[in-house]
PDB file of C-alpha atoms in Angstrom:
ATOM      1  CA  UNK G  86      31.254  46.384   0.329  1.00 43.00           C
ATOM      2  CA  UNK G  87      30.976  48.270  -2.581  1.00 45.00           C
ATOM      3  CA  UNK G  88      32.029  46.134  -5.815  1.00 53.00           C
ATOM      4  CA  UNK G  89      29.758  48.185  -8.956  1.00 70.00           C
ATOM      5  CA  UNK G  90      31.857  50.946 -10.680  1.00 93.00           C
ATOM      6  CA  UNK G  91      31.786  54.107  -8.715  1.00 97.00           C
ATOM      7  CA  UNK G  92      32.009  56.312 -12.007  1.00 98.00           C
ATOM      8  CA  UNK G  93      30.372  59.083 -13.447  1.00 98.00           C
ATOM      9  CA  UNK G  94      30.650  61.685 -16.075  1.00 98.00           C
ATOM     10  CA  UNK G  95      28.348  64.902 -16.003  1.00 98.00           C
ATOM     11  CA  UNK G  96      28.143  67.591 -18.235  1.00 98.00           C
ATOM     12  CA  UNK G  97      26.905  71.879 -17.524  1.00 98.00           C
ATOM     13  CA  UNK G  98      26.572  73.972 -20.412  1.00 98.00           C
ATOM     14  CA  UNK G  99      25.421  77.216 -19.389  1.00 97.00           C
ATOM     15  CA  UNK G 100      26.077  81.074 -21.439  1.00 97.00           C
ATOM     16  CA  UNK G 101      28.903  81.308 -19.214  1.00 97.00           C
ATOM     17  CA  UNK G 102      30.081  77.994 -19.222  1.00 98.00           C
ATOM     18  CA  UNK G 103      30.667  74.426 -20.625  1.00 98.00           C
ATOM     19  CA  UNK G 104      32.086  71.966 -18.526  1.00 98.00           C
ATOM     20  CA  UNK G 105      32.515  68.178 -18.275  1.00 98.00           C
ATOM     21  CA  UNK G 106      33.651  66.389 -15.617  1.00 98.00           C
ATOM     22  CA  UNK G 107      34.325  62.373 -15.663  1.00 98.00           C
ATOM     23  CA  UNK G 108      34.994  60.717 -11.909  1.00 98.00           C
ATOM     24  CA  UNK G 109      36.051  56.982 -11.036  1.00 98.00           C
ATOM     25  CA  UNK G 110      35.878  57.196  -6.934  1.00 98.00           C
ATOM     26  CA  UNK G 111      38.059  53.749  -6.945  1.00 97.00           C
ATOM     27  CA  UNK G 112      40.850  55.039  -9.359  1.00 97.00           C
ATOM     28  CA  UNK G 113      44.639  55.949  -8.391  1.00 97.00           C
ATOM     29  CA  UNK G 114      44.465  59.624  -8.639  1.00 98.00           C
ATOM     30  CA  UNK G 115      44.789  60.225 -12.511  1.00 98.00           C
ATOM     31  CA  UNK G 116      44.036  63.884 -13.543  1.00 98.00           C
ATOM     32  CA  UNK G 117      43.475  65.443 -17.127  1.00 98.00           C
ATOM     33  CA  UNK G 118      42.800  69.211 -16.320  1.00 98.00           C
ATOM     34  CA  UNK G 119      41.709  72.002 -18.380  1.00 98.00           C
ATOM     35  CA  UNK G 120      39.903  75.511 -16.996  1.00 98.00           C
ATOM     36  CA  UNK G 121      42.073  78.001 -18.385  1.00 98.00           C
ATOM     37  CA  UNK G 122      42.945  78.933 -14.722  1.00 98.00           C
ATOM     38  CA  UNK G 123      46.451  77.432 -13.778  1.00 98.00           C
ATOM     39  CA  UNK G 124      46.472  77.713 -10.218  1.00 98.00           C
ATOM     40  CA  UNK G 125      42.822  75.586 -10.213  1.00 98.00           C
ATOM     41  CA  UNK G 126      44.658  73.088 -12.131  1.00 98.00           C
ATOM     42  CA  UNK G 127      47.295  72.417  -9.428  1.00 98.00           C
ATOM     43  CA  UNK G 128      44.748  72.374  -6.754  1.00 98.00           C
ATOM     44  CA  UNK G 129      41.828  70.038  -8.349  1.00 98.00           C
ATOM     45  CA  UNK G 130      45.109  67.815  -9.178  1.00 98.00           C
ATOM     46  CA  UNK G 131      45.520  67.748  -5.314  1.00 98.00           C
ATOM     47  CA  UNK G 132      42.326  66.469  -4.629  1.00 98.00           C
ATOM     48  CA  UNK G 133      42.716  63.697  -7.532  1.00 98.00           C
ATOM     49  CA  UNK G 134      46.124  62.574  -6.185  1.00 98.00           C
ATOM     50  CA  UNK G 135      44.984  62.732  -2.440  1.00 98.00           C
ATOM     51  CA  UNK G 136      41.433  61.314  -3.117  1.00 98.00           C
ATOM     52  CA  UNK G 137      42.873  58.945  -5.265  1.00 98.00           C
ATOM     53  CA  UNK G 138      40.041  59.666  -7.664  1.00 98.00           C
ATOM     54  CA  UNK G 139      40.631  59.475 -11.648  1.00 98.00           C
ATOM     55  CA  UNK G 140      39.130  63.127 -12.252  1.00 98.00           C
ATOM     56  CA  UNK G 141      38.881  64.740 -15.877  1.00 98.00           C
ATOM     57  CA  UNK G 142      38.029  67.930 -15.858  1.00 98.00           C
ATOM     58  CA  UNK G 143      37.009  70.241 -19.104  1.00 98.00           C
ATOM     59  CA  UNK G 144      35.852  73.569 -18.924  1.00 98.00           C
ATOM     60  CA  UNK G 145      35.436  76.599 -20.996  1.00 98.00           C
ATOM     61  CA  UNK G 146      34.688  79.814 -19.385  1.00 97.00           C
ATOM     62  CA  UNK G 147      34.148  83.331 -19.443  1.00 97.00           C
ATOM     63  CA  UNK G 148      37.867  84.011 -18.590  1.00 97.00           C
ATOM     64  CA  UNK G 149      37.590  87.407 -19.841  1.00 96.00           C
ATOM     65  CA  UNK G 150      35.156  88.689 -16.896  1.00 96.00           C
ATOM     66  CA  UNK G 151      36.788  86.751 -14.172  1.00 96.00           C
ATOM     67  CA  UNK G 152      37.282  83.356 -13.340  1.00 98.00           C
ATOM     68  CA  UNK G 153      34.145  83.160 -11.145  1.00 98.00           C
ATOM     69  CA  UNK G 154      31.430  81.299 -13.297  1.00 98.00           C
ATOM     70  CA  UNK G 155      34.604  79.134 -14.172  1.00 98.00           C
ATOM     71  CA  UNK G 156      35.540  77.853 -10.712  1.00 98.00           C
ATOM     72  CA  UNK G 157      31.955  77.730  -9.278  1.00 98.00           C
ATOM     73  CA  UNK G 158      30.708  75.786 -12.262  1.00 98.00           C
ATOM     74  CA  UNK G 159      33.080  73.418 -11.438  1.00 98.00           C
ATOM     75  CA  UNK G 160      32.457  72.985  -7.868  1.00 98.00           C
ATOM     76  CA  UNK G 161      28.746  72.105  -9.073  1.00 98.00           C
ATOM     77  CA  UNK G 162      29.688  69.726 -11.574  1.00 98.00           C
ATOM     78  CA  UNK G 163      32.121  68.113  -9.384  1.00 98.00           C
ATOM     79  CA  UNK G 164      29.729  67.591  -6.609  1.00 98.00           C
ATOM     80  CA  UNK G 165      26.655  66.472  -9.362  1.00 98.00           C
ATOM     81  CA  UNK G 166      29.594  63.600 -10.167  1.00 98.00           C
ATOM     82  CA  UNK G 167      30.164  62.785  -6.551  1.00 98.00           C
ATOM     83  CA  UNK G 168      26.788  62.504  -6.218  1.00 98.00           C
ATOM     84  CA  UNK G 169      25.555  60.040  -9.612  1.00 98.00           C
ATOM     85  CA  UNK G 170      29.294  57.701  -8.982  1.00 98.00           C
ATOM     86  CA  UNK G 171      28.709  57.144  -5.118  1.00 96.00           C
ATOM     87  CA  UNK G 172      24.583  55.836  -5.493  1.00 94.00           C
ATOM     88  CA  UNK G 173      22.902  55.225  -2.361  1.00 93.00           C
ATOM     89  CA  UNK G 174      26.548  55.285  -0.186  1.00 94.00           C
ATOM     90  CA  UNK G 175      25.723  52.028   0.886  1.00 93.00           C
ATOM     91  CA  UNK G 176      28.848  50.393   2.817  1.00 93.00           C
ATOM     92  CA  UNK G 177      30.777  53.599   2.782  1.00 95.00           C
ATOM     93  CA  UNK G 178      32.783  54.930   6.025  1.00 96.00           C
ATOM     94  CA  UNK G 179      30.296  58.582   5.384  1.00 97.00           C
ATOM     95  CA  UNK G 180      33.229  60.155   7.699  1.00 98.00           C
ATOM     96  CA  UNK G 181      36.311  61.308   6.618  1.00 98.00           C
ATOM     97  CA  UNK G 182      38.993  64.348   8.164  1.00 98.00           C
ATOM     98  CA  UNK G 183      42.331  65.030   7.247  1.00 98.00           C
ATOM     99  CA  UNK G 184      45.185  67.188   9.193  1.00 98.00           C
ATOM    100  CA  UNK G 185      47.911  68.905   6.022  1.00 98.00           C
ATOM    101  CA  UNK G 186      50.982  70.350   6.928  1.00 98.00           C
ATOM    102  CA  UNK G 187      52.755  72.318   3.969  1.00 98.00           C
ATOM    103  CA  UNK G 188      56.025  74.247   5.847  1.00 98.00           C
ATOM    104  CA  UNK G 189      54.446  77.290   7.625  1.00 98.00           C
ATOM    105  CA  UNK G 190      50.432  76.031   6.907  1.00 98.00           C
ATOM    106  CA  UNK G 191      48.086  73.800   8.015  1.00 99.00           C
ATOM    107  CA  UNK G 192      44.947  73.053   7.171  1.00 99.00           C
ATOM    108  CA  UNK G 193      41.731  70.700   8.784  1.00 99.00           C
ATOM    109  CA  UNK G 194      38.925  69.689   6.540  1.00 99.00           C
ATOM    110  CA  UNK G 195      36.287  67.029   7.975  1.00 99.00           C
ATOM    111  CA  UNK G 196      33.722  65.891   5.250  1.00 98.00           C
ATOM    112  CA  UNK G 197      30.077  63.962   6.277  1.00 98.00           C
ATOM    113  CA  UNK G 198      28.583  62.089   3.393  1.00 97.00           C
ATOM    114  CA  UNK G 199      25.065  63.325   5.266  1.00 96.00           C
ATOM    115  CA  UNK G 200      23.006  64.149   2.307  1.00 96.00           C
ATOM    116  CA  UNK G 201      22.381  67.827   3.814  1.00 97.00           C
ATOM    117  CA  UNK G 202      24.323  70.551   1.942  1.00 98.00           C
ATOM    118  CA  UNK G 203      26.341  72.550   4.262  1.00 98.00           C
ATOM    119  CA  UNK G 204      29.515  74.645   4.188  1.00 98.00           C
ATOM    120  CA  UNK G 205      31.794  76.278   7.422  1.00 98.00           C
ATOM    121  CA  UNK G 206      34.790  78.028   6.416  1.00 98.00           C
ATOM    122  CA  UNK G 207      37.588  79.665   8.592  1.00 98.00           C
ATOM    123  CA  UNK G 208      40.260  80.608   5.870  1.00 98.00           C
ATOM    124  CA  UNK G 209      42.089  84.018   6.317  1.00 98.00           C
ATOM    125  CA  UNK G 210      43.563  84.598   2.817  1.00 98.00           C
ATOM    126  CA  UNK G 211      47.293  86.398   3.358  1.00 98.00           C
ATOM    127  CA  UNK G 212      46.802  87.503  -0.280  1.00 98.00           C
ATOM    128  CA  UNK G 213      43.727  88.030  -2.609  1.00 98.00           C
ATOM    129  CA  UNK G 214      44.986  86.663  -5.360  1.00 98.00           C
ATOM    130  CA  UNK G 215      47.434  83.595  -6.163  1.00 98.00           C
ATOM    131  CA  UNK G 216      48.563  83.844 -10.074  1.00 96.00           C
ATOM    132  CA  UNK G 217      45.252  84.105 -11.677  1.00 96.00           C
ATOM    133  CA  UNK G 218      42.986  82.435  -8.991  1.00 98.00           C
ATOM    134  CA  UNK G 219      41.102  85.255  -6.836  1.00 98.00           C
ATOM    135  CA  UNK G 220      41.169  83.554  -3.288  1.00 98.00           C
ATOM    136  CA  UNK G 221      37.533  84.714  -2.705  1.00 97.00           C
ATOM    137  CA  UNK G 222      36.770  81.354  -4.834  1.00 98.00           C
ATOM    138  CA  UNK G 223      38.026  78.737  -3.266  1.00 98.00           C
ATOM    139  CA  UNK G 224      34.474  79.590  -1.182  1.00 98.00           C
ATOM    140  CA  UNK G 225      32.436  79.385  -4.212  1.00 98.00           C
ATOM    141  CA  UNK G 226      33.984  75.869  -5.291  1.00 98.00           C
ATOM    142  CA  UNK G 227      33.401  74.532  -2.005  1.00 98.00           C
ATOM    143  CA  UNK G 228      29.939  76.004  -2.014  1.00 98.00           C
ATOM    144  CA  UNK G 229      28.811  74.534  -5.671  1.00 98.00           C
ATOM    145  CA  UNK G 230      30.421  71.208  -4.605  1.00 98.00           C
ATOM    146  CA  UNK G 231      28.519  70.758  -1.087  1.00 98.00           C
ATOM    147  CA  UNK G 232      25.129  72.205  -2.987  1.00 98.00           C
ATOM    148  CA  UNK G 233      25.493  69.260  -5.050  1.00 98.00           C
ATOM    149  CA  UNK G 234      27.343  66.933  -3.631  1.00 98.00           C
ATOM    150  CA  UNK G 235      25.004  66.669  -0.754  1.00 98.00           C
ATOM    151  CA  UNK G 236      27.622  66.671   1.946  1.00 98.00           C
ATOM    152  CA  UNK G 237      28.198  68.878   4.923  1.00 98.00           C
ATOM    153  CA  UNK G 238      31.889  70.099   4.973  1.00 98.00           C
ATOM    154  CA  UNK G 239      34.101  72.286   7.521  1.00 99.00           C
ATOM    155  CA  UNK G 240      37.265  73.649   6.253  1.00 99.00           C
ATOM    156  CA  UNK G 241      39.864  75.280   8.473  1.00 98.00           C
ATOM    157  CA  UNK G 242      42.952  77.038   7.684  1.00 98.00           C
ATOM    158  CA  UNK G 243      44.463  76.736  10.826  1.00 98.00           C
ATOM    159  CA  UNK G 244      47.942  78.223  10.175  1.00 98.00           C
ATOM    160  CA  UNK G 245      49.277  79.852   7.180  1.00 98.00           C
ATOM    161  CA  UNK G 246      51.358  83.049   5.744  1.00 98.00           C
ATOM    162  CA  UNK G 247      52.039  82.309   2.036  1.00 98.00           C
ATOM    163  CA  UNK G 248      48.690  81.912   0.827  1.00 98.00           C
ATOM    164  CA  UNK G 249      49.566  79.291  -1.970  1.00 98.00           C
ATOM    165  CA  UNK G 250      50.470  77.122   0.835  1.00 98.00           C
ATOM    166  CA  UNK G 251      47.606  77.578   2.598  1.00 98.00           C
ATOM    167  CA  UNK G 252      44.939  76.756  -0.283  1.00 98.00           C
ATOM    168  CA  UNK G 253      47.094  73.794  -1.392  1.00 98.00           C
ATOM    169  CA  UNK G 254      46.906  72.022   2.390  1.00 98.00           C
ATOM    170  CA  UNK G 255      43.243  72.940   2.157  1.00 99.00           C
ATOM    171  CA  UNK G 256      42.387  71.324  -1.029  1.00 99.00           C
ATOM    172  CA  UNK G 257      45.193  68.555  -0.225  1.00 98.00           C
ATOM    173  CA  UNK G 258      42.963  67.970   3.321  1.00 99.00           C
ATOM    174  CA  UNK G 259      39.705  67.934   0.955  1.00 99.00           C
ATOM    175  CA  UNK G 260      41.135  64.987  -0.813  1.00 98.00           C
ATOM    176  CA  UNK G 261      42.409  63.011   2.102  1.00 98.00           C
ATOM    177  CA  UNK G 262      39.157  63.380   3.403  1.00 98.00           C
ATOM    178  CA  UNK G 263      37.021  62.767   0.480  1.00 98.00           C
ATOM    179  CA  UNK G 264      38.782  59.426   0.118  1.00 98.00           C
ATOM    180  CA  UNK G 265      38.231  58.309   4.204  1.00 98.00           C
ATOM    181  CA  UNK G 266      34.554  59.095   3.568  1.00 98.00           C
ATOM    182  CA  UNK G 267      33.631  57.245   0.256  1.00 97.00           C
ATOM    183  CA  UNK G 268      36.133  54.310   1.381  1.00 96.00           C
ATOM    184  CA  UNK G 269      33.899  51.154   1.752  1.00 93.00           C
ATOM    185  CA  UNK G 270      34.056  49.935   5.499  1.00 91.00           C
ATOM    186  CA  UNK G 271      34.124  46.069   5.411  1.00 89.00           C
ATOM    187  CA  UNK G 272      32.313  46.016   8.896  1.00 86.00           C
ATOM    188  CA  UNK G 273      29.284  47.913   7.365  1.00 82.00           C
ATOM    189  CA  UNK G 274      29.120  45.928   4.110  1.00 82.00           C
ATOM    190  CA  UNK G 275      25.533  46.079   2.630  1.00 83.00           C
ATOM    191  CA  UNK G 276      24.772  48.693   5.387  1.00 86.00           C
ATOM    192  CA  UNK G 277      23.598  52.283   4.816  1.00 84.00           C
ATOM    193  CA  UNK G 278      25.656  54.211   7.840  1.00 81.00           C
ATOM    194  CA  UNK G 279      23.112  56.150   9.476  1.00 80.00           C
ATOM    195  CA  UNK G 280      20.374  55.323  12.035  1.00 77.00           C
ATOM    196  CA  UNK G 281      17.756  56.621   9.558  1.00 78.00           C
ATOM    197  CA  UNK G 282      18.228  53.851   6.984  1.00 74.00           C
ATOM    198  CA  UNK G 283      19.014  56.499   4.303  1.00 75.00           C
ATOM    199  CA  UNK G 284      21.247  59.117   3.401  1.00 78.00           C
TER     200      UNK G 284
END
């Protein structure tokens, strides 16, 4: 079982952004958020509180194009921090899926902690925009995350008509599923869960 500190703090400063991001995998789902973009707030708050991961999240972006460099840059900084705080993924379950209802919407996300970067989406957007976050990134977060996060991940909206409920079961799922995946199985202590001997 894992017993070291599963933390991690990474840092991307780019000409269209600067961003730090500070992860503790084993925390109780603690968020300090800060991208400018409200609606990103309220759903990387999701995945802290549903992950139960500590996550501390800084970023300063060029707001006044769009908020694309923003929410991408995240998603890669994010995953980078996955990455460094969950080492070699040694005892961990790899696995994780997640079923979230929110009234008319529901949403499936199933994670695999297989060190191959891959991303399937089947979201249907009812609106393009929700306050200030264009809908088109939720994509581009999941894509930067699973680029460098090293995971393969399938997200499905399965049911949805207001289209803030349907991103918040998605990135509610994401947690739930995140947190199945990097929890330590006790049966597998010491073991690296795949047939290969490496992830």
């Amino acid at each position: 079982m894992t017993t070291s500190p599963r933390t991690a703090e990474v840092s991307r400063d780019t000409a269209e952004t600067k961003i730090t991001v500070r992860i503790d995998l084993d925390g109780t789902g603690q968020s300090r958020l800060a991208t400018g973009i409200g609606f990103f707030d309220h759903m990387l708050d999701q995945i802290a509180r549903h992950g139960m991961i500590d996550l501390d999240v800084r970023a300063q972006g060029d707001l006044h194009i769009d908020g694309h460099h923003t929410v991408e840059d995240v998603g890669i900084t994010f995953g980078q921090a996955v990455r460094q705080a969950v080492g070699d993924k040694t005892g961990i379950t790899r696995y994780g899926h997640s079923y979230v209802p929110l009234d008319e919407a529901l949403s499936r996300v199933v994670i695999d902690f297989s060190g191959r970067p891959g991303l399937v989406t089947d979201v249907n957007f009812t609106s393009g925009m929700i306050g200030t976050f264009d809908t088109q990134l939720l994509h581009e977060f999941f894509q930067g995350f699973v680029n460098h996060a090293f995971v393969t991940l399938h997200i499905d909206n399965l049911k949805g008509v207001n289209a803030h409920h349907q991103a918040e079961t998605i990135f509610k799922a994401f947690g739930r599923a995140l947190r199945m995946a990097l929890t330590p199985d006790p049966r597998a202590a010491g073991q690296i869960p795949s047939t290969k001997g490496s992830l």
